[in-house]
mmCIF file of C-alpha atoms in Angstrom:
data_model
loop_
_atom_site.group_PDB
_atom_site.id
_atom_site.type_symbol
_atom_site.label_atom_id
_atom_site.label_comp_id
_atom_site.label_asym_id
_atom_site.label_seq_id
_atom_site.Cartn_x
_atom_site.Cartn_y
_atom_site.Cartn_z
ATOM 1 C CA UNK O 1 15.880 -4.256 -11.280
ATOM 2 C CA UNK O 2 13.292 -2.353 -13.135
ATOM 3 C CA UNK O 3 10.742 -2.479 -10.394
ATOM 4 C CA UNK O 4 7.074 -3.149 -10.808
ATOM 5 C CA UNK O 5 5.894 -1.875 -14.014
ATOM 6 C CA UNK O 6 2.302 -0.609 -14.686
ATOM 7 C CA UNK O 7 0.596 0.624 -17.784
ATOM 8 C CA UNK O 8 -0.887 3.009 -18.571
ATOM 9 C CA UNK O 9 0.101 5.688 -16.194
ATOM 10 C CA UNK O 10 -3.108 7.595 -16.890
ATOM 11 C CA UNK O 11 -6.355 6.382 -18.398
ATOM 12 C CA UNK O 12 -9.385 8.594 -19.080
ATOM 13 C CA UNK O 13 -12.380 6.771 -20.376
ATOM 14 C CA UNK O 14 -16.184 7.262 -20.499
ATOM 15 C CA UNK O 15 -18.736 5.410 -18.417
ATOM 16 C CA UNK O 16 -19.620 2.035 -19.838
ATOM 17 C CA UNK O 17 -16.363 1.443 -21.561
ATOM 18 C CA UNK O 18 -13.946 -1.452 -20.847
ATOM 19 C CA UNK O 19 -10.734 -0.672 -19.119
ATOM 20 C CA UNK O 20 -7.680 -2.970 -18.899
ATOM 21 C CA UNK O 21 -4.762 -2.199 -16.466
ATOM 22 C CA UNK O 22 -1.598 -4.060 -16.812
ATOM 23 C CA UNK O 23 1.110 -4.987 -14.493
ATOM 24 C CA UNK O 24 4.517 -6.600 -14.825
ATOM 25 C CA UNK O 25 5.821 -7.667 -11.430
ATOM 26 C CA UNK O 26 9.507 -7.851 -10.478
ATOM 27 C CA UNK O 27 11.246 -10.804 -11.907
ATOM 28 C CA UNK O 28 11.372 -13.702 -9.298
ATOM 29 C CA UNK O 29 8.509 -12.344 -7.154
ATOM 30 C CA UNK O 30 5.808 -15.035 -6.780
ATOM 31 C CA UNK O 31 3.103 -12.864 -5.178
ATOM 32 C CA UNK O 32 1.228 -10.050 -6.911
ATOM 33 C CA UNK O 33 -1.377 -7.652 -5.439
ATOM 34 C CA UNK O 34 -3.813 -5.217 -6.821
ATOM 35 C CA UNK O 35 -4.798 -2.324 -4.726
ATOM 36 C CA UNK O 36 -7.086 0.709 -5.239
ATOM 37 C CA UNK O 37 -6.507 4.116 -3.575
ATOM 38 C CA UNK O 38 -9.108 6.699 -3.209
ATOM 39 C CA UNK O 39 -9.453 9.699 -0.977
ATOM 40 C CA UNK O 40 -12.578 8.233 0.663
ATOM 41 C CA UNK O 41 -11.481 4.760 1.294
ATOM 42 C CA UNK O 42 -7.767 4.965 1.348
ATOM 43 C CA UNK O 43 -5.771 1.906 0.156
ATOM 44 C CA UNK O 44 -7.932 -1.217 -0.400
ATOM 45 C CA UNK O 45 -6.627 -4.635 -1.448
ATOM 46 C CA UNK O 46 -8.715 -5.910 -4.453
ATOM 47 C CA UNK O 47 -7.038 -9.311 -5.128
ATOM 48 C CA UNK O 48 -3.792 -11.121 -4.733
ATOM 49 C CA UNK O 49 -2.106 -13.981 -6.526
ATOM 50 C CA UNK O 50 0.468 -16.611 -5.365
ATOM 51 C CA UNK O 51 2.328 -18.296 -8.066
ATOM 52 C CA UNK O 52 -0.276 -17.057 -10.678
ATOM 53 C CA UNK O 53 -3.102 -18.467 -8.753
ATOM 54 C CA UNK O 54 -5.769 -16.013 -7.273
ATOM 55 C CA UNK O 55 -5.810 -16.518 -3.498
ATOM 56 C CA UNK O 56 -8.173 -13.935 -2.186
ATOM 57 C CA UNK O 57 -10.520 -11.823 -4.471
ATOM 58 C CA UNK O 58 -12.858 -10.814 -1.582
ATOM 59 C CA UNK O 59 -11.851 -7.126 -2.109
ATOM 60 C CA UNK O 60 -12.985 -7.059 -5.654
ATOM 61 C CA UNK O 61 -15.950 -4.586 -5.550
ATOM 62 C CA UNK O 62 -18.237 -6.401 -7.941
ATOM 63 C CA UNK O 63 -18.592 -8.588 -11.019
ATOM 64 C CA UNK O 64 -17.553 -5.728 -13.262
ATOM 65 C CA UNK O 65 -14.026 -6.324 -11.914
ATOM 66 C CA UNK O 66 -11.900 -9.254 -12.983
ATOM 67 C CA UNK O 67 -8.129 -9.950 -12.712
ATOM 68 C CA UNK O 68 -6.056 -12.524 -14.354
ATOM 69 C CA UNK O 69 -2.357 -13.628 -14.198
ATOM 70 C CA UNK O 70 -1.686 -15.830 -17.170
ATOM 71 C CA UNK O 71 1.994 -16.130 -16.367
ATOM 72 C CA UNK O 72 4.524 -15.135 -13.709
ATOM 73 C CA UNK O 73 5.411 -11.967 -15.390
ATOM 74 C CA UNK O 74 2.010 -10.384 -16.301
ATOM 75 C CA UNK O 75 -1.307 -9.574 -14.697
ATOM 76 C CA UNK O 76 -4.305 -7.687 -15.834
ATOM 77 C CA UNK O 77 -7.226 -5.965 -13.890
ATOM 78 C CA UNK O 78 -10.246 -5.403 -16.044
ATOM 79 C CA UNK O 79 -13.285 -3.247 -15.436
ATOM 80 C CA UNK O 80 -16.282 -3.887 -17.772
ATOM 81 C CA UNK O 81 -18.378 -1.811 -17.865
ATOM 82 C CA UNK O 82 -16.596 1.112 -16.036
ATOM 83 C CA UNK O 83 -18.463 3.540 -13.927
ATOM 84 C CA UNK O 84 -17.387 7.053 -12.512
ATOM 85 C CA UNK O 85 -17.147 5.663 -8.989
ATOM 86 C CA UNK O 86 -14.185 3.419 -10.298
ATOM 87 C CA UNK O 87 -12.106 6.563 -10.652
ATOM 88 C CA UNK O 88 -9.056 5.957 -8.420
ATOM 89 C CA UNK O 89 -5.443 5.140 -8.580
ATOM 90 C CA UNK O 90 -4.811 1.479 -9.000
ATOM 91 C CA UNK O 91 -1.583 0.126 -7.746
ATOM 92 C CA UNK O 92 0.112 -3.232 -8.592
ATOM 93 C CA UNK O 93 2.563 -4.684 -5.995
ATOM 94 C CA UNK O 94 4.728 -7.725 -5.927
ATOM 95 C CA UNK O 95 6.873 -9.625 -3.409
ATOM 96 C CA UNK O 96 9.010 -12.740 -3.007
ATOM 97 C CA UNK O 97 9.339 -12.992 0.878
ATOM 98 C CA UNK O 98 8.858 -9.446 2.182
ATOM 99 C CA UNK O 99 8.352 -6.471 1.778
ATOM 100 C CA UNK O 100 5.798 -5.368 -0.882
ATOM 101 C CA UNK O 101 7.228 -3.323 -3.925
ATOM 102 C CA UNK O 102 4.800 -1.025 -5.499
ATOM 103 C CA UNK O 103 4.323 0.101 -9.138
ATOM 104 C CA UNK O 104 3.735 3.759 -9.952
ATOM 105 C CA UNK O 105 0.151 3.228 -10.323
ATOM 106 C CA UNK O 106 -2.492 3.826 -13.028
ATOM 107 C CA UNK O 107 -4.709 6.901 -12.433
ATOM 108 C CA UNK O 108 -8.096 6.000 -13.809
ATOM 109 C CA UNK O 109 -10.696 8.689 -14.497
ATOM 110 C CA UNK O 110 -14.132 7.503 -15.735
ATOM 111 C CA UNK O 111 -16.352 10.314 -16.974
ATOM 112 C CA UNK A 1 -10.444 -10.000 11.825
ATOM 113 C CA UNK A 2 -6.983 -8.431 11.304
ATOM 114 C CA UNK A 3 -6.956 -4.531 11.440
ATOM 115 C CA UNK A 4 -4.505 -1.790 11.473
ATOM 116 C CA UNK A 5 -5.372 1.574 13.018
ATOM 117 C CA UNK A 6 -3.584 4.898 12.314
ATOM 118 C CA UNK A 7 -5.140 7.313 14.833
ATOM 119 C CA UNK A 8 -3.760 10.548 13.145
ATOM 120 C CA UNK A 9 -5.480 11.311 9.952
ATOM 121 C CA UNK A 10 -3.824 14.670 9.307
ATOM 122 C CA UNK A 11 -0.680 16.048 11.074
ATOM 123 C CA UNK A 12 0.689 19.558 10.363
ATOM 124 C CA UNK A 13 4.176 20.394 11.812
ATOM 125 C CA UNK A 14 6.772 23.116 11.460
ATOM 126 C CA UNK A 15 10.149 22.152 10.163
ATOM 127 C CA UNK A 16 12.465 20.704 12.940
ATOM 128 C CA UNK A 17 9.504 19.565 15.030
ATOM 129 C CA UNK A 18 9.569 16.038 16.286
ATOM 130 C CA UNK A 19 7.108 13.484 14.708
ATOM 131 C CA UNK A 20 5.332 10.498 16.115
ATOM 132 C CA UNK A 21 2.693 8.686 14.109
ATOM 133 C CA UNK A 22 0.711 6.069 15.831
ATOM 134 C CA UNK A 23 -0.159 2.560 14.441
ATOM 135 C CA UNK A 24 -1.879 -0.205 16.422
ATOM 136 C CA UNK A 25 -2.832 -3.549 15.022
ATOM 137 C CA UNK A 26 -5.187 -6.325 16.285
ATOM 138 C CA UNK A 27 -3.436 -9.685 15.971
ATOM 139 C CA UNK A 28 -2.427 -11.973 18.837
ATOM 140 C CA UNK A 29 0.461 -13.713 17.085
ATOM 141 C CA UNK A 30 3.707 -12.861 15.696
ATOM 142 C CA UNK A 31 3.608 -10.285 12.865
ATOM 143 C CA UNK A 32 5.854 -8.456 10.403
ATOM 144 C CA UNK A 33 5.434 -4.724 10.586
ATOM 145 C CA UNK A 34 6.119 -2.048 8.028
ATOM 146 C CA UNK A 35 5.891 1.660 7.476
ATOM 147 C CA UNK A 36 5.470 2.866 3.819
ATOM 148 C CA UNK A 37 5.670 6.436 2.627
ATOM 149 C CA UNK A 38 3.872 7.944 -0.418
ATOM 150 C CA UNK A 39 5.247 11.271 -1.592
ATOM 151 C CA UNK A 40 2.576 13.374 -3.679
ATOM 152 C CA UNK A 41 2.058 11.780 -6.908
ATOM 153 C CA UNK A 42 4.182 8.858 -6.291
ATOM 154 C CA UNK A 43 3.916 5.171 -5.368
ATOM 155 C CA UNK A 44 4.358 3.671 -1.917
ATOM 156 C CA UNK A 45 7.954 3.163 -0.841
ATOM 157 C CA UNK A 46 9.135 1.220 2.092
ATOM 158 C CA UNK A 47 10.430 3.289 4.966
ATOM 159 C CA UNK A 48 11.259 0.489 7.393
ATOM 160 C CA UNK A 49 10.348 -2.902 8.507
ATOM 161 C CA UNK A 50 10.342 -5.125 11.615
ATOM 162 C CA UNK A 51 10.551 -8.864 11.548
ATOM 163 C CA UNK A 52 12.191 -9.895 14.890
ATOM 164 C CA UNK A 53 15.106 -8.853 17.184
ATOM 165 C CA UNK A 54 15.661 -5.301 18.401
ATOM 166 C CA UNK A 55 12.186 -3.634 18.765
ATOM 167 C CA UNK A 56 13.610 -0.407 17.838
ATOM 168 C CA UNK A 57 14.196 -0.357 14.011
ATOM 169 C CA UNK A 58 15.838 2.368 11.869
ATOM 170 C CA UNK A 59 14.789 3.127 8.384
ATOM 171 C CA UNK A 60 15.663 5.718 5.712
ATOM 172 C CA UNK A 61 15.762 9.313 5.927
ATOM 173 C CA UNK A 62 16.246 9.470 9.788
ATOM 174 C CA UNK A 63 12.911 7.576 10.557
ATOM 175 C CA UNK A 64 12.727 5.025 13.275
ATOM 176 C CA UNK A 65 9.884 2.871 14.726
ATOM 177 C CA UNK A 66 9.456 1.074 18.017
ATOM 178 C CA UNK A 67 7.551 -2.201 18.322
ATOM 179 C CA UNK A 68 5.836 -2.533 21.633
ATOM 180 C CA UNK A 69 4.389 -5.998 21.727
ATOM 181 C CA UNK A 70 2.239 -5.334 24.920
ATOM 182 C CA UNK A 71 0.516 -2.423 23.393
ATOM 183 C CA UNK A 72 0.289 -3.891 19.802
ATOM 184 C CA UNK A 73 1.811 -0.846 18.543
ATOM 185 C CA UNK A 74 4.446 0.145 15.986
ATOM 186 C CA UNK A 75 4.766 4.029 16.141
ATOM 187 C CA UNK A 76 6.837 5.882 13.653
ATOM 188 C CA UNK A 77 9.243 8.543 14.876
ATOM 189 C CA UNK A 78 11.531 11.278 13.486
ATOM 190 C CA UNK A 79 13.355 13.773 15.789
ATOM 191 C CA UNK A 80 13.324 16.642 13.308
ATOM 192 C CA UNK A 81 11.197 16.713 10.278
ATOM 193 C CA UNK A 82 11.790 18.434 6.930
ATOM 194 C CA UNK A 83 9.726 20.007 4.493
ATOM 195 C CA UNK A 84 10.604 17.105 2.119
ATOM 196 C CA UNK A 85 8.812 14.686 4.578
ATOM 197 C CA UNK A 86 5.466 16.032 3.448
ATOM 198 C CA UNK A 87 3.772 12.755 2.357
ATOM 199 C CA UNK A 88 1.192 10.189 3.218
ATOM 200 C CA UNK A 89 2.422 7.467 5.727
ATOM 201 C CA UNK A 90 0.907 3.980 5.841
ATOM 202 C CA UNK A 91 1.381 1.307 8.505
ATOM 203 C CA UNK A 92 1.186 -2.174 7.441
ATOM 204 C CA UNK A 93 1.002 -5.621 9.113
ATOM 205 C CA UNK A 94 1.822 -8.945 7.514
ATOM 206 C CA UNK A 95 1.007 -11.895 9.758
ATOM 207 C CA UNK A 96 3.413 -14.950 8.975
ATOM 208 C CA UNK A 97 1.847 -17.945 7.542
ATOM 209 C CA UNK A 98 -1.215 -16.215 6.237
ATOM 210 C CA UNK A 99 -0.614 -16.668 2.663
ATOM 211 C CA UNK A 100 0.992 -13.261 2.045
ATOM 212 C CA UNK A 101 -1.775 -11.223 3.474
ATOM 213 C CA UNK A 102 -0.784 -7.558 3.856
ATOM 214 C CA UNK A 103 -3.074 -5.190 5.933
ATOM 215 C CA UNK A 104 -2.707 -1.447 5.463
ATOM 216 C CA UNK A 105 -3.790 1.271 7.792
ATOM 217 C CA UNK A 106 -5.837 4.314 6.361
ATOM 218 C CA UNK A 107 -2.711 6.364 6.316
ATOM 219 C CA UNK A 108 -1.708 9.616 8.012
ATOM 220 C CA UNK A 109 -1.087 12.785 5.904
ATOM 221 C CA UNK A 110 1.848 14.701 6.980
ATOM 222 C CA UNK A 111 2.266 18.365 6.021
ATOM 223 C CA UNK A 112 5.557 20.005 6.972
ATOM 224 C CA UNK A 113 5.431 23.856 6.919
ATOM 225 C CA UNK A 114 8.794 25.466 6.031
#
């Protein structure tokens, strides 16, 4: 079991650039979650998928954020255009029944 | 709306001191309850979970938590903390039959002084 795999581990980009974060859930897990963690707001749920279908995206901050899950083994979170306030650690997590299994996160810095 | 409250934002203890971190949730039905730990620079890892049965659950590294239904609480405890317990601790609630919703508290930062 390789766990939830996220890439890249670190991303530094300039304001206005497009950023794509990637996640490979644990094989057999049918639910996938994207979280954002900051000092100010803690851990926030952005969106989650069940069986590749987005179920709740009410946590997505604005239209600059989009997430896809084209198949059971891959998901992306895209920010376009990026802004400095998007700087955070983005976690992907997956689950079958319970509990959640988290990836190592992507630390995003937008300058 | 579902919410999870962790009342202690920052806790500082000396080694060997006892720990109790509070967690309260607002949901009237049956819930699954979790505590996660995040060591510095790492991802969240499961400490323990409660689904049903004995309300006192034991997790890894000597941690335990008690589910008190009447108080809507799931407090985390450890009799004697170690320096290596320095981390952020998150309480989480997942109500059944809600389409896999997970609600996290804001976290409690624990610093253990050697």
